[in-house]
Structure formats: structure tokens, C-alpha cells
PDB file of N, CA, C and O in Angstrom:
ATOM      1  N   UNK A  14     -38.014 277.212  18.361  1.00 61.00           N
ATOM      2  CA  UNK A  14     -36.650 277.527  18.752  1.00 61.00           C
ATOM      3  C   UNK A  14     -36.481 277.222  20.232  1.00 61.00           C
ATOM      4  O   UNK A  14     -37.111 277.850  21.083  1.00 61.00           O
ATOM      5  N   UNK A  15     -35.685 276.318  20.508  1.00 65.00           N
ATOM      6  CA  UNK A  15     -35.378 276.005  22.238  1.00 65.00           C
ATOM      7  C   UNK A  15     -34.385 276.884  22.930  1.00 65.00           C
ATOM      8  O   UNK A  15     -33.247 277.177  22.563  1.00 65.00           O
ATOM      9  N   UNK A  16     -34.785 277.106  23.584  1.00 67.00           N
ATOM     10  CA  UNK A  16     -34.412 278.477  24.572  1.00 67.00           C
ATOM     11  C   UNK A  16     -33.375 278.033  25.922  1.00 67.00           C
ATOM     12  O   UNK A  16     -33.723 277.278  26.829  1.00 67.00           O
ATOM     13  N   UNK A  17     -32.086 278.673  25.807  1.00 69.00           N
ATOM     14  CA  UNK A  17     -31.228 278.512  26.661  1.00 69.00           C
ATOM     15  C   UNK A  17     -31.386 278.787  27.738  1.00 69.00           C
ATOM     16  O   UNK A  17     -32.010 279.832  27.923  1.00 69.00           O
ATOM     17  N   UNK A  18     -30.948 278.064  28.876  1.00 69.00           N
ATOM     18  CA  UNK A  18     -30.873 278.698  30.438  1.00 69.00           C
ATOM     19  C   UNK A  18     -29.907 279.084  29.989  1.00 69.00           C
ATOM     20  O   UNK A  18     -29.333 278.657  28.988  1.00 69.00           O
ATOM     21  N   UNK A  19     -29.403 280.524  31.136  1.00 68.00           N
ATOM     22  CA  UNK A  19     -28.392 281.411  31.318  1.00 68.00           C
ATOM     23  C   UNK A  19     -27.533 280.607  32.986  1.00 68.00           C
ATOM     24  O   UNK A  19     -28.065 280.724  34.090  1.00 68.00           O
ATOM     25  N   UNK A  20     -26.196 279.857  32.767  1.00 66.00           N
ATOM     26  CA  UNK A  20     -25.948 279.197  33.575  1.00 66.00           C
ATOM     27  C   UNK A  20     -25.024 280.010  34.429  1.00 66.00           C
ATOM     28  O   UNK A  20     -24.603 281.016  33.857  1.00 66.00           O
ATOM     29  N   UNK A  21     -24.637 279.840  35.556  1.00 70.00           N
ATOM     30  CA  UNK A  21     -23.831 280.797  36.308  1.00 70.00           C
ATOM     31  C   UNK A  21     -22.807 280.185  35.807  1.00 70.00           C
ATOM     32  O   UNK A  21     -22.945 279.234  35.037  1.00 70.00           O
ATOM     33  N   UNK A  22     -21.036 280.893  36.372  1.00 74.00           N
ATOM     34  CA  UNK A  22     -19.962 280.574  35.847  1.00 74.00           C
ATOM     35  C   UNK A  22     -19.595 279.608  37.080  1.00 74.00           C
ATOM     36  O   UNK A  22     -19.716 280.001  38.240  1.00 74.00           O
ATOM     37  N   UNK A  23     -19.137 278.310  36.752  1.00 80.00           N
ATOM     38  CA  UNK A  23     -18.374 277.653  37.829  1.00 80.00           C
ATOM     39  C   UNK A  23     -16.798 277.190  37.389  1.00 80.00           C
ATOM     40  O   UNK A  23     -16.242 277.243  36.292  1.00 80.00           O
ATOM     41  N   UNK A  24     -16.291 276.692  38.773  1.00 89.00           N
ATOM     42  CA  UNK A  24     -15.081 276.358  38.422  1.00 89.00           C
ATOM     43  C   UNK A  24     -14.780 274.981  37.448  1.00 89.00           C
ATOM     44  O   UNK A  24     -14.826 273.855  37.943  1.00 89.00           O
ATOM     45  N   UNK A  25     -14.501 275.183  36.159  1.00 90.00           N
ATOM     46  CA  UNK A  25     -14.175 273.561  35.438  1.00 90.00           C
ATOM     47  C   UNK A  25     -13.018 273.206  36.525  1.00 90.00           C
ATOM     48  O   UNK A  25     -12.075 273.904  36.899  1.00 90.00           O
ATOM     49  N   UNK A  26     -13.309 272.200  36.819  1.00 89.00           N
ATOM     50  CA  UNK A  26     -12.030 270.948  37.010  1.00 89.00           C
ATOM     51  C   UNK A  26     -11.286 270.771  35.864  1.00 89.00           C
ATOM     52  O   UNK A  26     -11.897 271.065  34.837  1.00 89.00           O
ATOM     53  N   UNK A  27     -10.185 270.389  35.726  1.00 89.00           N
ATOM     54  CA  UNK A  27      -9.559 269.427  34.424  1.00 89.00           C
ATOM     55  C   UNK A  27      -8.153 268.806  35.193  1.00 89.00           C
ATOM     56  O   UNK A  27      -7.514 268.857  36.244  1.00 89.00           O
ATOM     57  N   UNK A  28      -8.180 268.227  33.932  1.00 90.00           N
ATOM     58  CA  UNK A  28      -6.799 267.538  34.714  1.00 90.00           C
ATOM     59  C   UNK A  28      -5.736 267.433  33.370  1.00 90.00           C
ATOM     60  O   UNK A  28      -6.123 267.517  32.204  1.00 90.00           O
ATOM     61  N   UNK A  29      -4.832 267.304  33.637  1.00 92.00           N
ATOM     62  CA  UNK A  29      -3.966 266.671  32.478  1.00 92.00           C
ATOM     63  C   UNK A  29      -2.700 265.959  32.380  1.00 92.00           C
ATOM     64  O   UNK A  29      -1.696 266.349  32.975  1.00 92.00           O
ATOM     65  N   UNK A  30      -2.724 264.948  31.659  1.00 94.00           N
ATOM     66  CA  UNK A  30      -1.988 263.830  31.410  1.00 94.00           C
ATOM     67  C   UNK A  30      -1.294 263.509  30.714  1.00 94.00           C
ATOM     68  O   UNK A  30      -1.990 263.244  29.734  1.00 94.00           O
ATOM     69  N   UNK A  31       0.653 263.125  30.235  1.00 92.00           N
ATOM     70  CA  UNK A  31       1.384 263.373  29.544  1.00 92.00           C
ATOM     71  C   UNK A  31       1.554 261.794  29.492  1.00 92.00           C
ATOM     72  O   UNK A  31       1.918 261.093  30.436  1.00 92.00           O
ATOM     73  N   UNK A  32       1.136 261.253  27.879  1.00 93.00           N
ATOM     74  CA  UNK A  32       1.549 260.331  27.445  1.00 93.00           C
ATOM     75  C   UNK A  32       2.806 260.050  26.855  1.00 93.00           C
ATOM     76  O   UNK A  32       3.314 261.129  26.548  1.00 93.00           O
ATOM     77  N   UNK A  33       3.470 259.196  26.583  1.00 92.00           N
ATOM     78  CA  UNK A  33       4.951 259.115  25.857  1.00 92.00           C
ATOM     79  C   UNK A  33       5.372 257.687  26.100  1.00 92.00           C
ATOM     80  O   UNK A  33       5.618 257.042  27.119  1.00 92.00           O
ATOM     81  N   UNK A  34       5.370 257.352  24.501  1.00 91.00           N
ATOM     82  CA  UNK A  34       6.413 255.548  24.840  1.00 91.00           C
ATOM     83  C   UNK A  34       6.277 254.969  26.505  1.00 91.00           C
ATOM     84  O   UNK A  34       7.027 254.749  27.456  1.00 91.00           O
ATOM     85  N   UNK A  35       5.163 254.907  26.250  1.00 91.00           N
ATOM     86  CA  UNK A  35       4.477 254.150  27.352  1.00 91.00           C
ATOM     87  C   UNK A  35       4.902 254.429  29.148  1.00 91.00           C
ATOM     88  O   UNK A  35       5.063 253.693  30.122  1.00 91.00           O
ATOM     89  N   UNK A  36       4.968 256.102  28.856  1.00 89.00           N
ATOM     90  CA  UNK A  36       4.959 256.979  30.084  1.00 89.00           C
ATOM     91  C   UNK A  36       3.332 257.551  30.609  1.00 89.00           C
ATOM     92  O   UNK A  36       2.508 258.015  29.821  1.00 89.00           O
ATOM     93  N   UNK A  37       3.162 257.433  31.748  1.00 93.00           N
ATOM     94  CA  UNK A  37       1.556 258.234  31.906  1.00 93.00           C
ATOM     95  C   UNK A  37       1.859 258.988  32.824  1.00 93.00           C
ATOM     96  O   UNK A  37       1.966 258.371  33.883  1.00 93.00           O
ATOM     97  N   UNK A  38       2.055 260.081  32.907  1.00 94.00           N
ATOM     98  CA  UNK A  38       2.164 260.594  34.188  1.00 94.00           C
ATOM     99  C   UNK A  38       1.248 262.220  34.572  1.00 94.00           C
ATOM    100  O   UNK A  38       1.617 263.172  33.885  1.00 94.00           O
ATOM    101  N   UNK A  39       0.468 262.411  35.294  1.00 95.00           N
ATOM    102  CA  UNK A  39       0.043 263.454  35.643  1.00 95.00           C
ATOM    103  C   UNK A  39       0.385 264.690  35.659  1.00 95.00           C
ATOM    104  O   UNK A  39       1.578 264.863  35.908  1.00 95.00           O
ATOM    105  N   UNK A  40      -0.449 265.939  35.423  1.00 93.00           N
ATOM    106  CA  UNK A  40       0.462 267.174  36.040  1.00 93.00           C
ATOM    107  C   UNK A  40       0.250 267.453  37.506  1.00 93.00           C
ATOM    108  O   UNK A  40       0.945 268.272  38.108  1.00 93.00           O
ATOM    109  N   UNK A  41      -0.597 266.847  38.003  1.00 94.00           N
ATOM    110  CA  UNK A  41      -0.152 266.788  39.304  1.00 94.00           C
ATOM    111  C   UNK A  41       0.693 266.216  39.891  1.00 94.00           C
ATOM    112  O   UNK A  41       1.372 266.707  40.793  1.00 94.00           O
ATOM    113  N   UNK A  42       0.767 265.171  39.491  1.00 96.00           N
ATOM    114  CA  UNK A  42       2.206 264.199  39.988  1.00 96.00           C
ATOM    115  C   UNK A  42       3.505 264.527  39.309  1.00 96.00           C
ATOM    116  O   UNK A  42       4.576 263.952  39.504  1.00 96.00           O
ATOM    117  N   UNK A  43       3.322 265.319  38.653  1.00 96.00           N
ATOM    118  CA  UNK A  43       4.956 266.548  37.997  1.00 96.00           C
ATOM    119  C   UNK A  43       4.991 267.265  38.971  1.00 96.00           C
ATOM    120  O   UNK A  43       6.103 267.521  39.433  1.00 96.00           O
ATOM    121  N   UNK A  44       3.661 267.893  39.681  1.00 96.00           N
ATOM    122  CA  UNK A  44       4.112 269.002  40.385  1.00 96.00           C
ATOM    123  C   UNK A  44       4.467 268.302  41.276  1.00 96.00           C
ATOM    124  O   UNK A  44       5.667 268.518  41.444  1.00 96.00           O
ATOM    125  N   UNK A  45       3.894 267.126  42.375  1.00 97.00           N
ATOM    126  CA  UNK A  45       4.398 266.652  43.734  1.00 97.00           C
ATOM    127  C   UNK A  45       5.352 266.412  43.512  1.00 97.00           C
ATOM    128  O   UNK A  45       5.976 266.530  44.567  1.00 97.00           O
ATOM    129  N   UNK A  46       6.558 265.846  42.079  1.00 97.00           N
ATOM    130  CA  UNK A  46       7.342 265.383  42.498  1.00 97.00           C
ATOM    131  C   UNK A  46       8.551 266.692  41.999  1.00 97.00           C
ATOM    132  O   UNK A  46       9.779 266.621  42.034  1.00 97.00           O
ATOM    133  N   UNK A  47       7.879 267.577  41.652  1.00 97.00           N
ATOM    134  CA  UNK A  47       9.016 268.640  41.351  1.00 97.00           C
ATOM    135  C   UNK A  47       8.897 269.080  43.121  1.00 97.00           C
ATOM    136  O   UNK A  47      10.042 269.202  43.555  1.00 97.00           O
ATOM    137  N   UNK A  48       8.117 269.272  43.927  1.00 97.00           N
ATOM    138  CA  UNK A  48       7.945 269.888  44.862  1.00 97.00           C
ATOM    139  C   UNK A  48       8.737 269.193  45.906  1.00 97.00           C
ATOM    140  O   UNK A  48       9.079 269.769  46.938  1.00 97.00           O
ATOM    141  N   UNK A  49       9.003 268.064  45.667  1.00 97.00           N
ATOM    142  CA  UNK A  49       9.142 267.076  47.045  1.00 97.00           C
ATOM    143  C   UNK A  49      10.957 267.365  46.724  1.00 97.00           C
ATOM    144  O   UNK A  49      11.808 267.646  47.568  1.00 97.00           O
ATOM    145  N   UNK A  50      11.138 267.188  45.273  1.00 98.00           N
ATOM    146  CA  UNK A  50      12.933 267.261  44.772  1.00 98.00           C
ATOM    147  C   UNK A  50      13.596 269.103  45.244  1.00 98.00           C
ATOM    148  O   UNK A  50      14.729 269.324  45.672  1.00 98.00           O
ATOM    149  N   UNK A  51      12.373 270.308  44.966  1.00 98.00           N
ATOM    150  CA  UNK A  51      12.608 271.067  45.619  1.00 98.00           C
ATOM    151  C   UNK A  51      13.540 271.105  47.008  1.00 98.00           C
ATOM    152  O   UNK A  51      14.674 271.536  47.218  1.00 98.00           O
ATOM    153  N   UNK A  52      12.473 270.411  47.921  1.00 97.00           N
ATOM    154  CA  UNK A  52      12.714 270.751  49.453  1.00 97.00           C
ATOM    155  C   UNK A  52      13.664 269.923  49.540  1.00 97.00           C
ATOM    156  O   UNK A  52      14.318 270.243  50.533  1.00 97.00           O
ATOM    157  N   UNK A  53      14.260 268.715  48.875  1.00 97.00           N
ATOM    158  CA  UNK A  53      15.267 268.047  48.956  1.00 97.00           C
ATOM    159  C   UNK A  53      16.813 269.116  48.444  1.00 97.00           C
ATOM    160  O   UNK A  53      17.889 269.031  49.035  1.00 97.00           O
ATOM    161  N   UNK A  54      16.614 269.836  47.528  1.00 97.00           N
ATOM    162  CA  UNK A  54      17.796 270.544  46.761  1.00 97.00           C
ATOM    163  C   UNK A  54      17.805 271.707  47.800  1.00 97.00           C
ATOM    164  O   UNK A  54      18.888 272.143  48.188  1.00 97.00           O
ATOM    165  N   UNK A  55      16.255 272.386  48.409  1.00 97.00           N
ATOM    166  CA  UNK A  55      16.789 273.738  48.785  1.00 97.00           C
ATOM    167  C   UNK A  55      16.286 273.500  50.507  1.00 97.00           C
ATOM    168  O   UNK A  55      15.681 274.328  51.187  1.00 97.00           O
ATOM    169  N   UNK A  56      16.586 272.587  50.793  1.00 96.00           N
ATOM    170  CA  UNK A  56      16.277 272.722  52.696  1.00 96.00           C
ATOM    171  C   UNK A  56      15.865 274.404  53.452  1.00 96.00           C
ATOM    172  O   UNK A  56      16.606 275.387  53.408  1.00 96.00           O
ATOM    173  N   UNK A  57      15.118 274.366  53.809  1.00 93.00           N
ATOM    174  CA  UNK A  57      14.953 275.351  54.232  1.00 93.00           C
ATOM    175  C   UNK A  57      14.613 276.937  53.698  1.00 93.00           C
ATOM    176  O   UNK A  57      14.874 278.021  54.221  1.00 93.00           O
ATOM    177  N   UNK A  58      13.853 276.561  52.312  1.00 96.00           N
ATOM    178  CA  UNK A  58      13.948 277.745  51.524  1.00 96.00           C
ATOM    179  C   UNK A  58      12.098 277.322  51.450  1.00 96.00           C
ATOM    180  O   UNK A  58      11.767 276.196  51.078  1.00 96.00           O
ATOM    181  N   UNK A  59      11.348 278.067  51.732  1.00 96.00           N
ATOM    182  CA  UNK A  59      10.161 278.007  51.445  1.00 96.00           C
ATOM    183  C   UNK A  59       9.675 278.561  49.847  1.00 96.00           C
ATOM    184  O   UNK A  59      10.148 279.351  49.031  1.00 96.00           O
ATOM    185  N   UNK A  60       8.533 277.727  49.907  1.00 97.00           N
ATOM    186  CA  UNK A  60       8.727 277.692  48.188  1.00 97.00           C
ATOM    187  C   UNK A  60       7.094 278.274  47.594  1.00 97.00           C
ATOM    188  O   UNK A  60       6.004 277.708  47.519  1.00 97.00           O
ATOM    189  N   UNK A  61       7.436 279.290  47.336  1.00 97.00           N
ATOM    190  CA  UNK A  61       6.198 280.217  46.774  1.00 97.00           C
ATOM    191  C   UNK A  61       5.372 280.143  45.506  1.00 97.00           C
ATOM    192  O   UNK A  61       4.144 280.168  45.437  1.00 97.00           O
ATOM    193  N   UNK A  62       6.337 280.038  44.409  1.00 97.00           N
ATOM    194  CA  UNK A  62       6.247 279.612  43.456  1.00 97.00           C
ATOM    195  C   UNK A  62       6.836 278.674  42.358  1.00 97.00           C
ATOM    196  O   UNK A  62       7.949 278.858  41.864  1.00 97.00           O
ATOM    197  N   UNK A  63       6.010 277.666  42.021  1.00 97.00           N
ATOM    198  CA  UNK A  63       6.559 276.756  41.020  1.00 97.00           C
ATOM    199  C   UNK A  63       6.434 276.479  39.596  1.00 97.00           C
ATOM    200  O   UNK A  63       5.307 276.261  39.153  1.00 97.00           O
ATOM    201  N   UNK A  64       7.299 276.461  38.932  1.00 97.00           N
ATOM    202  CA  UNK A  64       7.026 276.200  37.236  1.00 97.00           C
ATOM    203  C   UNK A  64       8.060 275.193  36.702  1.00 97.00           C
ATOM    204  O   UNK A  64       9.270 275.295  36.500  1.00 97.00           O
ATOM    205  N   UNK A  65       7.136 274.136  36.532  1.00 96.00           N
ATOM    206  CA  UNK A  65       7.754 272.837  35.800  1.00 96.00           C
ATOM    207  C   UNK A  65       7.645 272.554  34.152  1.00 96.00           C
ATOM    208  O   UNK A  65       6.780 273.185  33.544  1.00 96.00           O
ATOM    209  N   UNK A  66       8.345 271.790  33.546  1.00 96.00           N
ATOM    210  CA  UNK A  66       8.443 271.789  32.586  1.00 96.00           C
ATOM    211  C   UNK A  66       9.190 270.242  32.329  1.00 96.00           C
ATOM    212  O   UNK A  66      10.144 269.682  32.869  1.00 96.00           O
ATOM    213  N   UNK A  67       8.501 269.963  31.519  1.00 95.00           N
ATOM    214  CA  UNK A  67       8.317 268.068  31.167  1.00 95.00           C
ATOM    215  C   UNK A  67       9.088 268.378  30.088  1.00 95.00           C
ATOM    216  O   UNK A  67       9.039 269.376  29.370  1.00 95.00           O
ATOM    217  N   UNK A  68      10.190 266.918  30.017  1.00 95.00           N
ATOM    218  CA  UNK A  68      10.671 266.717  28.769  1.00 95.00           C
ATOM    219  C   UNK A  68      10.970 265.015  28.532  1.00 95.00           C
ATOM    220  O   UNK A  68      11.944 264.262  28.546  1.00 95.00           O
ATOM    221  N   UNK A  69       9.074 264.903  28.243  1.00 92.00           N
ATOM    222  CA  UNK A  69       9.438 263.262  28.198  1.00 92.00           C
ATOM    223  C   UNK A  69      10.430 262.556  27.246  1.00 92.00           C
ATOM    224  O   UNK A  69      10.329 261.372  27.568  1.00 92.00           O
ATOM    225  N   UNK A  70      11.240 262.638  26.351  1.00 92.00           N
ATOM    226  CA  UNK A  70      12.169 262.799  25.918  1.00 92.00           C
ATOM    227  C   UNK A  70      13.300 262.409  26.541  1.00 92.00           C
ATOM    228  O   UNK A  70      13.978 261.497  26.067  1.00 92.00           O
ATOM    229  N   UNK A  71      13.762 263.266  28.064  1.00 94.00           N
ATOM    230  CA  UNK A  71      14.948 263.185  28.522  1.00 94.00           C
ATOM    231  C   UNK A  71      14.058 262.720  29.304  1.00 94.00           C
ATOM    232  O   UNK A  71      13.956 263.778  29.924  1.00 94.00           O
ATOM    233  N   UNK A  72      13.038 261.795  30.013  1.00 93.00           N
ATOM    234  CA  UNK A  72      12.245 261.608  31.085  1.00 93.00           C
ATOM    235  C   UNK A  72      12.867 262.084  32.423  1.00 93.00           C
ATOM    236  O   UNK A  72      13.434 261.484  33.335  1.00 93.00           O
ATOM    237  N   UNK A  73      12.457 263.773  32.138  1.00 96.00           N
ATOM    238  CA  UNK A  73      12.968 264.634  33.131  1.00 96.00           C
ATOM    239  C   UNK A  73      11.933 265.477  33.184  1.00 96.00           C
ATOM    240  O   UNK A  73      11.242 265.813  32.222  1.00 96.00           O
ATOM    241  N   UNK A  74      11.752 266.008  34.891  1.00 97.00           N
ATOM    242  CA  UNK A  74      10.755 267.113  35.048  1.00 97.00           C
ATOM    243  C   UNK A  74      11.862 267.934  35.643  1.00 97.00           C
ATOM    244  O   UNK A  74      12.681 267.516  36.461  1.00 97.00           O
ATOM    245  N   UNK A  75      11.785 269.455  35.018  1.00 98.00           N
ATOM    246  CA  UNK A  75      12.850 270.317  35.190  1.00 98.00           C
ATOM    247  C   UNK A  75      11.936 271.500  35.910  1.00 98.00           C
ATOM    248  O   UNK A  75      10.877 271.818  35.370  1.00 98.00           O
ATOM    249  N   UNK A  76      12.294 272.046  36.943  1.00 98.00           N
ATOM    250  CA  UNK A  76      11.569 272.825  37.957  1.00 98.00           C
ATOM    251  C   UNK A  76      12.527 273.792  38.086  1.00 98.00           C
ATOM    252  O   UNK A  76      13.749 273.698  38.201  1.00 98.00           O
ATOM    253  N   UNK A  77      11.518 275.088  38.037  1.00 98.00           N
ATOM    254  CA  UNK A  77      12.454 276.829  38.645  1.00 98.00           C
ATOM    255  C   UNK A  77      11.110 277.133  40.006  1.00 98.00           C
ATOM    256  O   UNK A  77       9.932 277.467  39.883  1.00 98.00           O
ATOM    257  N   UNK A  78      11.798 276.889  41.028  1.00 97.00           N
ATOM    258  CA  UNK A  78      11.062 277.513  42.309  1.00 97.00           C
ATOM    259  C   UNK A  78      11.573 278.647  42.449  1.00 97.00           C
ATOM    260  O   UNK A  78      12.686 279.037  42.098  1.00 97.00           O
ATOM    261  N   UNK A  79      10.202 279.546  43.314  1.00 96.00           N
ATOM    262  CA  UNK A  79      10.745 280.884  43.655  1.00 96.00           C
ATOM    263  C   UNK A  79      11.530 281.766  42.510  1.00 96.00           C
ATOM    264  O   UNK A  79      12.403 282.545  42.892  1.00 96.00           O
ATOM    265  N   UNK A  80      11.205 281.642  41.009  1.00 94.00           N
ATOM    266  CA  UNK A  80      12.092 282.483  40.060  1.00 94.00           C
ATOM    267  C   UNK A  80      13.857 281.961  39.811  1.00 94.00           C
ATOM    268  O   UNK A  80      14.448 282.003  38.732  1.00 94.00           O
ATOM    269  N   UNK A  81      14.342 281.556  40.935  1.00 95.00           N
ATOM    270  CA  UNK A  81      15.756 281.565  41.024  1.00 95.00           C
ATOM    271  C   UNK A  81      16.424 280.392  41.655  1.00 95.00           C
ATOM    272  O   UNK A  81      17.591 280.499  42.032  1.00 95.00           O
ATOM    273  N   UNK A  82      15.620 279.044  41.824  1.00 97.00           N
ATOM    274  CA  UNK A  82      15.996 277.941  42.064  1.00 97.00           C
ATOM    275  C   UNK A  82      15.606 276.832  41.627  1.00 97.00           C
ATOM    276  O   UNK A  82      14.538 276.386  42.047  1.00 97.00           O
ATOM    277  N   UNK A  83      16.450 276.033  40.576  1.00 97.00           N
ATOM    278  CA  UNK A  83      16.048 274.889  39.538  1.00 97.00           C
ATOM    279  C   UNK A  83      16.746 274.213  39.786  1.00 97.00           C
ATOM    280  O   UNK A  83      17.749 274.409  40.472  1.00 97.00           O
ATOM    281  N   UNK A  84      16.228 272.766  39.054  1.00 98.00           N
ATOM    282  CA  UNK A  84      16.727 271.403  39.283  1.00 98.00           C
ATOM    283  C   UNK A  84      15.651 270.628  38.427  1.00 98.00           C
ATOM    284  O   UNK A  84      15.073 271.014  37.411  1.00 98.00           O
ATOM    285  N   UNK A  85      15.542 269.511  39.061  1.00 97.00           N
ATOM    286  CA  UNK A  85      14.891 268.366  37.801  1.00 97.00           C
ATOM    287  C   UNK A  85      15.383 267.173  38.840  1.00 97.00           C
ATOM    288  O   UNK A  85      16.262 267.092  39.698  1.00 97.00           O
ATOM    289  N   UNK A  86      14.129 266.089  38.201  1.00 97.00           N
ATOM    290  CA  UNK A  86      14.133 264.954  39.038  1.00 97.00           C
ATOM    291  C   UNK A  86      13.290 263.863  38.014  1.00 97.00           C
ATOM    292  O   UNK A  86      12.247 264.206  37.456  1.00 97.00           O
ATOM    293  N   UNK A  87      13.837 262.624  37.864  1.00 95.00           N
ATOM    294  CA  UNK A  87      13.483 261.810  37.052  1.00 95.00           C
ATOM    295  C   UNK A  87      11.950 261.516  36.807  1.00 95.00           C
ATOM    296  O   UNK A  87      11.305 261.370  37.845  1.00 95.00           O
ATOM    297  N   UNK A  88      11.270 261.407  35.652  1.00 91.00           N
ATOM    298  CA  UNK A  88       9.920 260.941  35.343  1.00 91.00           C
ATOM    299  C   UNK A  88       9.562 259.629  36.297  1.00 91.00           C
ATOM    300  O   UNK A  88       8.466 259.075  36.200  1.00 91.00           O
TER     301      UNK A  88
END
């Protein structure tokens, strides 16, 4: 019977990638570009928290910063 090392816990990396009718686009590069359309819509509003949401479909990334400020900016 071969005997396991006991491995410490580390951080996985991952990444992930939204294919569609010949769309590739990153979730990181959803977030830079929800982030960058942010500071464009809300000048001067510092931005704490972000939650995006892909709808390759409408090739739209639709963003709520801070709970209470949304918008969307083309795939």
C-alpha cells in the first residue's frame, strides 16, 4: 500500500475563460474592463467593491460597483 505525504494547504491559482461564437475573453479582462468603464461612469467615486456579470449573448459585461453603481461596457 503506498503511503501519502500529508501536503500543506496552498493557494491554487486558476483562471477562467469565457468562450462564445468565437469570443475569448478572460475574467480578468471582464474585471479590467468593468473597472476602467467604472471610473469612466463614476469620476471620483472610489470603488471598493466589484461584481460583474457576462452576457456573451448581448456581448456585454454588466458591472454593480460599490452595491449601488452599474453600467456595462462592450465585450
Amino acid at each position: 500500500m503506498a503511503t501519502r505525504k500529508k501536503t500543506t494547504k496552498s493557494n491554487v491559482k486558476s483562471t477562467s475563460v469565457l468562450q462564445y461564437q468565437g469570443i475569448e475573453i478572460s475574467e480578468a479582462e471582464c474585471a479590467k474592463k468593468a473597472t476602467a468603464q467604472f471610473r469612466v461612469d463614476y469620476k471620483g467615486v472610489e470603488l471598493e467593491k466589484l461584481e460583474i456579470y457576462i452576457k456573451p449573448e448581448e456581448h456585454k459585461i454588466y458591472y454593480v460597483g460599490n452595491k449601488d453603481c452599474t453600467g456595462s461596457v462592450d465585450l
